PDB file of C-alpha atoms in Angstrom:
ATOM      1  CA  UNK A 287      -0.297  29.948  29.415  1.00  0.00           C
ATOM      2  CA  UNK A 288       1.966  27.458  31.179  1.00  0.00           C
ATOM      3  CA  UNK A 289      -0.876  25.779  32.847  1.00  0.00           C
ATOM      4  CA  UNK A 290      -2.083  25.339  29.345  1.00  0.00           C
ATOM      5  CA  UNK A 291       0.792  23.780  28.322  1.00  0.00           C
ATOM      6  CA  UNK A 292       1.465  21.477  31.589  1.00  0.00           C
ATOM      7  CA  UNK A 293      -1.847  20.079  31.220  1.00  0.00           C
ATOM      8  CA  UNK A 294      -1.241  19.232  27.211  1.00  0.00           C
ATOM      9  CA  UNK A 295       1.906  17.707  27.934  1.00  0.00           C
ATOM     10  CA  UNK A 296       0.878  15.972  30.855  1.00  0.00           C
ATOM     11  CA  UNK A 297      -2.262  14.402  28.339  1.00  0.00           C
ATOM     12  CA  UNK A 298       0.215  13.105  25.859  1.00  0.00           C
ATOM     13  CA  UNK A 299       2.786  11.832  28.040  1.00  0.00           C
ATOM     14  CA  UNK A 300      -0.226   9.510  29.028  1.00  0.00           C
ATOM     15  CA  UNK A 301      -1.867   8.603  26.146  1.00  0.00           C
ATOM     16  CA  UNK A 302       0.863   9.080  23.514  1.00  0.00           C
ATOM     17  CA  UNK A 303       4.104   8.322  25.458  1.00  0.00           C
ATOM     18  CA  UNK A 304       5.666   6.967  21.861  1.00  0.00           C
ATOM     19  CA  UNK A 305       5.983   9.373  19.336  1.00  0.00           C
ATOM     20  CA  UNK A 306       8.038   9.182  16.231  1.00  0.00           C
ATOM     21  CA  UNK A 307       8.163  10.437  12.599  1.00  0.00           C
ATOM     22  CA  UNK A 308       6.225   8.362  10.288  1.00  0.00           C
ATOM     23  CA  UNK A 309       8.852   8.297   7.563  1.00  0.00           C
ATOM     24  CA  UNK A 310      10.751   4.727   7.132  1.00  0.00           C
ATOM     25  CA  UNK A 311      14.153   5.259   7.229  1.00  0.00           C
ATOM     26  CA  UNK A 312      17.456   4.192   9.085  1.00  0.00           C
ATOM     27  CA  UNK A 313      20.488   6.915   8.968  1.00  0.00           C
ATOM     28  CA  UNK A 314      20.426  10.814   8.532  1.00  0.00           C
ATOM     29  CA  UNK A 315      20.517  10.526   5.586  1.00  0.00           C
ATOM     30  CA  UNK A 316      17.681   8.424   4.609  1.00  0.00           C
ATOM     31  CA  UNK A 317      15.969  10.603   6.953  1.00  0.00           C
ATOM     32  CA  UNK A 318      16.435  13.836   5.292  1.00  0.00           C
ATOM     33  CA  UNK A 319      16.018  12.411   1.899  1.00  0.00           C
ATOM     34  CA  UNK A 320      12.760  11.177   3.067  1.00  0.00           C
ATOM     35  CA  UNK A 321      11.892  14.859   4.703  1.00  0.00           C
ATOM     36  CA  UNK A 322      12.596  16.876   1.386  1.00  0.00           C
ATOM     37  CA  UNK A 323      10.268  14.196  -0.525  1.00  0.00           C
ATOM     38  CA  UNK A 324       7.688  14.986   2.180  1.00  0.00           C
ATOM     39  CA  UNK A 325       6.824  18.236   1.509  1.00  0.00           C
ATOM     40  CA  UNK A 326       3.414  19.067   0.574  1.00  0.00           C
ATOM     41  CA  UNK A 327       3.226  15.336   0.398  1.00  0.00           C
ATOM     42  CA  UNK A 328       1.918  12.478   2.617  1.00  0.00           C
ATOM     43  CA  UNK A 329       4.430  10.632   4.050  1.00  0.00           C
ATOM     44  CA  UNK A 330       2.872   6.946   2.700  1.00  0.00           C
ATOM     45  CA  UNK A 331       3.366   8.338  -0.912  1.00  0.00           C
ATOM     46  CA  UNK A 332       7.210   8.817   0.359  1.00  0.00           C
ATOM     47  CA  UNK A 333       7.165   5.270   1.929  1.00  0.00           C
ATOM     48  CA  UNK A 334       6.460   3.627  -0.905  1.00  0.00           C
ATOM     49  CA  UNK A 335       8.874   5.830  -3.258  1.00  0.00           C
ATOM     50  CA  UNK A 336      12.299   5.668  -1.078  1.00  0.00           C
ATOM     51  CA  UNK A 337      12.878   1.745  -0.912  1.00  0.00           C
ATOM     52  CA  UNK A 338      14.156   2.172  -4.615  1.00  0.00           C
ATOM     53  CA  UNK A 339      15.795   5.604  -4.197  1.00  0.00           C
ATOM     54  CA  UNK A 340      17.556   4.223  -1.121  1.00  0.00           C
ATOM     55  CA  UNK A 341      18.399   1.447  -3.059  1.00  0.00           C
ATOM     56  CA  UNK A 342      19.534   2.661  -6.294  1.00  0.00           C
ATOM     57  CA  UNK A 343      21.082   5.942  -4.019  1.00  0.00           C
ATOM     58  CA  UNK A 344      22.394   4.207  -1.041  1.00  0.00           C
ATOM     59  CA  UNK A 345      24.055   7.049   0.501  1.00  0.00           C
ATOM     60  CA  UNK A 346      25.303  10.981  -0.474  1.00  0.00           C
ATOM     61  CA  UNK A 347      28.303   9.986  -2.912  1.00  0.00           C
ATOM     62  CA  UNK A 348      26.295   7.925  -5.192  1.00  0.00           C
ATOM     63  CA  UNK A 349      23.483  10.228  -5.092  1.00  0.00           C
ATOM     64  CA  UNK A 350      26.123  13.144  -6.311  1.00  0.00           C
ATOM     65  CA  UNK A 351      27.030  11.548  -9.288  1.00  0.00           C
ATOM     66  CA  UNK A 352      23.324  10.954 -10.359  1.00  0.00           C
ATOM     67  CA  UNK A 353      21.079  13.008 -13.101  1.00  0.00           C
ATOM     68  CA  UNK A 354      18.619  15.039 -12.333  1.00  0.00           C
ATOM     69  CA  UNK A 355      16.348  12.800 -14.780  1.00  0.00           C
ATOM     70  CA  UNK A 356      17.622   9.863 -13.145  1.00  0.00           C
ATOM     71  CA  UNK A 357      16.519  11.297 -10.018  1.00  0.00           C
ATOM     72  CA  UNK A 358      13.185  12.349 -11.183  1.00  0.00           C
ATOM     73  CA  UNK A 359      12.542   9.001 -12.915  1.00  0.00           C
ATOM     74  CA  UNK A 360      12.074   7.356  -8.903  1.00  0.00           C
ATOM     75  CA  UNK A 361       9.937  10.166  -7.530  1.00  0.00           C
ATOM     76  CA  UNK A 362       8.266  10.926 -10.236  1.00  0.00           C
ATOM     77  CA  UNK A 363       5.355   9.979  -8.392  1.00  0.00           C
ATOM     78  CA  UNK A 364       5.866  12.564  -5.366  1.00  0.00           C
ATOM     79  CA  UNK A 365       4.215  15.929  -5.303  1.00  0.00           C
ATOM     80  CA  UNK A 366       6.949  18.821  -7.192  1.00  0.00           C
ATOM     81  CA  UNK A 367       9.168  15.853  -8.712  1.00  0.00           C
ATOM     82  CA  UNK A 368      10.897  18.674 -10.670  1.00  0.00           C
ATOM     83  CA  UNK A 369      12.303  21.076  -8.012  1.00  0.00           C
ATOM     84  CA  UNK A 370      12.895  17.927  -5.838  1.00  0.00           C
ATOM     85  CA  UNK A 371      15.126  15.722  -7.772  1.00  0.00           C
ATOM     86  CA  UNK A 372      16.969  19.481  -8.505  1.00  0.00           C
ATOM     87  CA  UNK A 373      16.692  20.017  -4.573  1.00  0.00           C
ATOM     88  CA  UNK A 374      18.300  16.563  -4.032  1.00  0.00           C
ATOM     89  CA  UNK A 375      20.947  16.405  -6.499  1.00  0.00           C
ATOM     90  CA  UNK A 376      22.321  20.030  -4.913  1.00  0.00           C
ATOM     91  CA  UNK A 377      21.864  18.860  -1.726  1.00  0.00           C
ATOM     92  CA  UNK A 378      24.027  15.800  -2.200  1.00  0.00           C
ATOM     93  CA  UNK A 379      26.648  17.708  -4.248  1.00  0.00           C
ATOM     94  CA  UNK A 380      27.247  19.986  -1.026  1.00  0.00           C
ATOM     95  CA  UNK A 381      27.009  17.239   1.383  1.00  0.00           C
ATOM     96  CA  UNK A 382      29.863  15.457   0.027  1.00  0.00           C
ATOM     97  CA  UNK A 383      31.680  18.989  -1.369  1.00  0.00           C
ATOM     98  CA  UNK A 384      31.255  20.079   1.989  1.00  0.00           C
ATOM     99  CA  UNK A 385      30.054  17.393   4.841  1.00  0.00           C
ATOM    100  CA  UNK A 386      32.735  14.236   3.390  1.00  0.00           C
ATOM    101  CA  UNK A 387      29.058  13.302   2.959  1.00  0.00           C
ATOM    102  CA  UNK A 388      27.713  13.157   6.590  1.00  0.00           C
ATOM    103  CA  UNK A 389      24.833  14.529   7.386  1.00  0.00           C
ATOM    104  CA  UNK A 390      25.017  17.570   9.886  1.00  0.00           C
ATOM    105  CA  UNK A 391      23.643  17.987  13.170  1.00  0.00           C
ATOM    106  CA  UNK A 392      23.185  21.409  13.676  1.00  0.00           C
ATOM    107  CA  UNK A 393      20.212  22.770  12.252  1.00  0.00           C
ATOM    108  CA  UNK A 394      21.844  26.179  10.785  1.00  0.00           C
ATOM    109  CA  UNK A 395      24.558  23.705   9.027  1.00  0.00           C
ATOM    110  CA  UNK A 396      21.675  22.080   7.442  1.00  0.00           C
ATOM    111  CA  UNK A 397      20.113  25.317   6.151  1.00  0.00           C
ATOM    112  CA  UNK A 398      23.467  25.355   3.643  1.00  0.00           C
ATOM    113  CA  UNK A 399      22.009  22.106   1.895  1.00  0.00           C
ATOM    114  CA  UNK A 400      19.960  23.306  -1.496  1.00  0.00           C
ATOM    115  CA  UNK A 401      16.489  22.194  -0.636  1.00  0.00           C
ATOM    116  CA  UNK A 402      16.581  22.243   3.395  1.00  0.00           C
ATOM    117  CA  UNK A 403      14.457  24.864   5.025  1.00  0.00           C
ATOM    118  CA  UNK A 404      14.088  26.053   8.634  1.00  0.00           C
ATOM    119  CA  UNK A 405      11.453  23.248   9.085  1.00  0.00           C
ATOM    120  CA  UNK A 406      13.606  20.528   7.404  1.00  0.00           C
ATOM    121  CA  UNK A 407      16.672  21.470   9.256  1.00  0.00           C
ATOM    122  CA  UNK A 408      14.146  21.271  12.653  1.00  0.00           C
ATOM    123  CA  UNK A 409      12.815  17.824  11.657  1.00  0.00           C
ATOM    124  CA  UNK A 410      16.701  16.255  10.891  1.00  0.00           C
ATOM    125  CA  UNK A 411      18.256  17.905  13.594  1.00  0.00           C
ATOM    126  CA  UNK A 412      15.558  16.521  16.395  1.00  0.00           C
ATOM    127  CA  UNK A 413      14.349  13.340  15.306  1.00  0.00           C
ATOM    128  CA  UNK A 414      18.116  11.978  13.585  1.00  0.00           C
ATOM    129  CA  UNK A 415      19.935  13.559  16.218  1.00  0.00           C
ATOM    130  CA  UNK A 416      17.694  14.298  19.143  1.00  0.00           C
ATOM    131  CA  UNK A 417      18.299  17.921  19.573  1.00  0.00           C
ATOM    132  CA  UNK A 418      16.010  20.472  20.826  1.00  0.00           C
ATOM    133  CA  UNK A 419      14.538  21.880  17.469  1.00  0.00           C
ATOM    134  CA  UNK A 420      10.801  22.446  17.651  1.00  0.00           C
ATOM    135  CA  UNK A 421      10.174  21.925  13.310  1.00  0.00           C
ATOM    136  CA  UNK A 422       7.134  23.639  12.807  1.00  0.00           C
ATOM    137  CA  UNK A 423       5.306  22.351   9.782  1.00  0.00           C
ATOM    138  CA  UNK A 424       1.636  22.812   8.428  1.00  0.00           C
ATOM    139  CA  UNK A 425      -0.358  21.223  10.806  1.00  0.00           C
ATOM    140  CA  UNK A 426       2.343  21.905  14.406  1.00  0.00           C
ATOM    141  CA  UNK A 427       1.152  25.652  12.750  1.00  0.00           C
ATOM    142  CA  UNK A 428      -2.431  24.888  12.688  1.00  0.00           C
ATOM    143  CA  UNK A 429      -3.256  22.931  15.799  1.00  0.00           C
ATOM    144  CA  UNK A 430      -1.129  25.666  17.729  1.00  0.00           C
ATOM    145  CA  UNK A 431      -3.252  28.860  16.568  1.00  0.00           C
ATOM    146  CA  UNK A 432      -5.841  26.379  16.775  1.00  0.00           C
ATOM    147  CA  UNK A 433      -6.014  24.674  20.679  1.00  0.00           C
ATOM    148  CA  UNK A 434      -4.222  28.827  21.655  1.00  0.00           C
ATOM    149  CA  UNK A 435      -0.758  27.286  22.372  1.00  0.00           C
ATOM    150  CA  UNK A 436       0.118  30.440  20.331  1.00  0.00           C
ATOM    151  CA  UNK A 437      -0.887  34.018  19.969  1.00  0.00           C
ATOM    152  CA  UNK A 438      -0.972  35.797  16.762  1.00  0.00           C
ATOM    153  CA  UNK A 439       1.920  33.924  14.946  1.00  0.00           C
ATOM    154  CA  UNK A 440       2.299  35.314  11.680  1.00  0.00           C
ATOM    155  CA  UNK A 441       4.849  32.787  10.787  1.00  0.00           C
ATOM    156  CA  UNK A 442       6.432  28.876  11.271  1.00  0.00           C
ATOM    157  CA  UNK A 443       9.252  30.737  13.118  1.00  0.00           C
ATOM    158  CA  UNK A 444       6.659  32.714  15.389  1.00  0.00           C
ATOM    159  CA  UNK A 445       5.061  29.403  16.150  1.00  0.00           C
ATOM    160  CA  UNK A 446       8.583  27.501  16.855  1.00  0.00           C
ATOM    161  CA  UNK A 447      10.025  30.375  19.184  1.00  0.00           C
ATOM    162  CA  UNK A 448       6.256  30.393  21.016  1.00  0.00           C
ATOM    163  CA  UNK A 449       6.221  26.721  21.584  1.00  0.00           C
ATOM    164  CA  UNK A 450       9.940  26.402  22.701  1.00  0.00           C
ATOM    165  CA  UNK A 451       9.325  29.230  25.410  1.00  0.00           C
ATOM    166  CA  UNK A 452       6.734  26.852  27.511  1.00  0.00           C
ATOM    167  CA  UNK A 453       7.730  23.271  26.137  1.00  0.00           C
ATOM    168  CA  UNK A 454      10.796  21.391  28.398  1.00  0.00           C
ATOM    169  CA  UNK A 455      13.493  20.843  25.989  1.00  0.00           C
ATOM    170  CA  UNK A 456      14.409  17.630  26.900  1.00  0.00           C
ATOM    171  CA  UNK A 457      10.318  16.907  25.374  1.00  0.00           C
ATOM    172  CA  UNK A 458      10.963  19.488  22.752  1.00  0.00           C
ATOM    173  CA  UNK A 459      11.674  16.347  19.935  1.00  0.00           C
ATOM    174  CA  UNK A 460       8.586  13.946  21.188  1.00  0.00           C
ATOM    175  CA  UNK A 461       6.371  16.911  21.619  1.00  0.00           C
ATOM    176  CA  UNK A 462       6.909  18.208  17.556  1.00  0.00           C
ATOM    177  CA  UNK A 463       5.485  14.541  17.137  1.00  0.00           C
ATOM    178  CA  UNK A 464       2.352  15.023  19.413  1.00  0.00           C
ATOM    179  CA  UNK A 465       1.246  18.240  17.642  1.00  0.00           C
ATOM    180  CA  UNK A 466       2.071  16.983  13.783  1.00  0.00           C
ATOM    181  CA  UNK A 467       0.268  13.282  14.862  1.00  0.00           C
ATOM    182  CA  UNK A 468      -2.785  15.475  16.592  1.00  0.00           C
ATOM    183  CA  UNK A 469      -3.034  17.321  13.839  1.00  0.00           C
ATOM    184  CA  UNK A 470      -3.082  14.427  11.004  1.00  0.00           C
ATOM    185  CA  UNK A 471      -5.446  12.064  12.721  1.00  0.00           C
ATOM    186  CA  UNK A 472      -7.704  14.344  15.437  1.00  0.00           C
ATOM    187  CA  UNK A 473      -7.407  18.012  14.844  1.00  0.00           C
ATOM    188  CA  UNK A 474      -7.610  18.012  11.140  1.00  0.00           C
ATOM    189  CA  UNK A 475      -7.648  20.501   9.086  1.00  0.00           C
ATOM    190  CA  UNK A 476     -11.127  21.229   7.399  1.00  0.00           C
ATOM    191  CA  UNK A 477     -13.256  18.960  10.194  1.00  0.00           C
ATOM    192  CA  UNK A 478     -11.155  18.499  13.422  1.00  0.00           C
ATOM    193  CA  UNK A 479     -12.558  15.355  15.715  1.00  0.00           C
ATOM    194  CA  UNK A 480     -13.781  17.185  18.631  1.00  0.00           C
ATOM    195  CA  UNK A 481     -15.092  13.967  19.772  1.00  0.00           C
ATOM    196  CA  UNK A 482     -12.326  11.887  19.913  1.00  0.00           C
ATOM    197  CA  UNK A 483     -10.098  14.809  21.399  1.00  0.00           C
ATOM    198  CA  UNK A 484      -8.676  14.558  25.173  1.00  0.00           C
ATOM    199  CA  UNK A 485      -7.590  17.987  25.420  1.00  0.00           C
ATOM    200  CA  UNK A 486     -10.981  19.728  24.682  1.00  0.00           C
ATOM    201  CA  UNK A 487     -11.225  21.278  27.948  1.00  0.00           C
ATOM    202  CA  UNK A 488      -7.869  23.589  26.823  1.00  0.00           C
ATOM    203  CA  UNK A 489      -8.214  23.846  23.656  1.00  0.00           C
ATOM    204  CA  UNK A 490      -9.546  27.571  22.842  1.00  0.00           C
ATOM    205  CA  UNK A 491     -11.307  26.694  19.216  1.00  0.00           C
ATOM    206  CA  UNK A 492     -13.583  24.094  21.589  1.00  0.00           C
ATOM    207  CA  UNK A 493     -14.089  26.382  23.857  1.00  0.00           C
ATOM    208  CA  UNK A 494     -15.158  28.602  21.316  1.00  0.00           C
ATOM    209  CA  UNK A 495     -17.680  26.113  19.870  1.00  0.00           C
ATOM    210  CA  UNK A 496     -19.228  25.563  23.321  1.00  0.00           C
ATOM    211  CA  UNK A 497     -19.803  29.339  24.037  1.00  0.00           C
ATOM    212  CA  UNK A 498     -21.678  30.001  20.812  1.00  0.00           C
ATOM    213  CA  UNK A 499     -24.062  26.912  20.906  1.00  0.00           C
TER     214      UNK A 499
END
């Protein structure tokens, strides 16, 4: 299994030695605004929704002392505009009740914050901060099964302590990026780009292919 993995890595750190989060945004906070938007929605929908929320919200306080209906008046356009502008108001009432209104940096001090899940803790805590956390989202969970960097996970948390056993952590933040980035534009969901993919000759759905042709 490690070969596996020393060969994948090895691939990206070639051909994809950049790789960063999609979402536009400039401080923690920004950031993890921008993650709880993202949920089951694309992250250009969120790019073109948080230049006004960042604007009219510039940071935790003034976010606080919003409405929910204010709130759900600038994302309105975002996927569950309900539950998020709820998710966001609680999250930056206990940021400043509880943070001064700084955004944490460890990812079980970001599970407190209303709205911020094991994967959105992962995703703050590595790509704001830099840490270690391996944020295992829909398609990190898919491509994994998929290319066999995992074995019967049942679960994002299955996935995150499989991948964190065999990936370097000092890669642990750049490598999140590879899978999510593989699995938006290459390995995609209902037709993955076999064609266009440089890891084929690991990858155990390929191989797969190949032995029943």
């Amino acid at each position: 299994m490690q070969n596996k993995y020393n060969k994948l890595i090895a691939y990206f750190e070639e051909n994809m030695p950049v790789a960063e989060s999609e979402l536009h945004y400039e401080n923690p906070y920004q950031l993890l605004v921008a993650v709880i938007l993202s949920a089951q929605c694309t992250d250009k929908r969120v790019n073109m929704t948080t230049p006004l929320f960042f604007q009219r919200f510039p940071d935790a306080k003034s976010l606080s002392e919003a409405s929910v209906d204010e709130i759900f008046t600038i994302i309105k356009s975002i996927s569950y505009p309900n539950n998020k502008s709820k998710n966001l108001l609680g999250m930056s009432k206990v940021l400043v009740e509880k943070f001064d209104g700084v955004v944490p940096d460890d990812v079980e001090m970001l599970q407190i914050l209303p709205g911020v899940g094991r994967k959105t803790a992962n995703v703050v805590a590595s790509v704001a901060f830099n840490k270690p956390a391996m944020a295992v989202d829909t398609h990190v969970f898919r491509v994994s099964a998929r290319i066999g960097l995992t074995i019967n996970a049942k679960n994002p948390l299955d996935t995150e302590k499989q991948l964190i056993r065999y990936i370097p952590e000092s890669i642990i933040p750049k490598a999140h990026h590879w899978l999510i980035l593989h699995g938006r534009y290459v390995c995609k969901a209902r037709k993955p780009n076999c064609n266009e993919c440089g890891i084929t000759d690991i990858c155990d759905h390929y191989q797969s292919i190949v032995k029943n042709s």
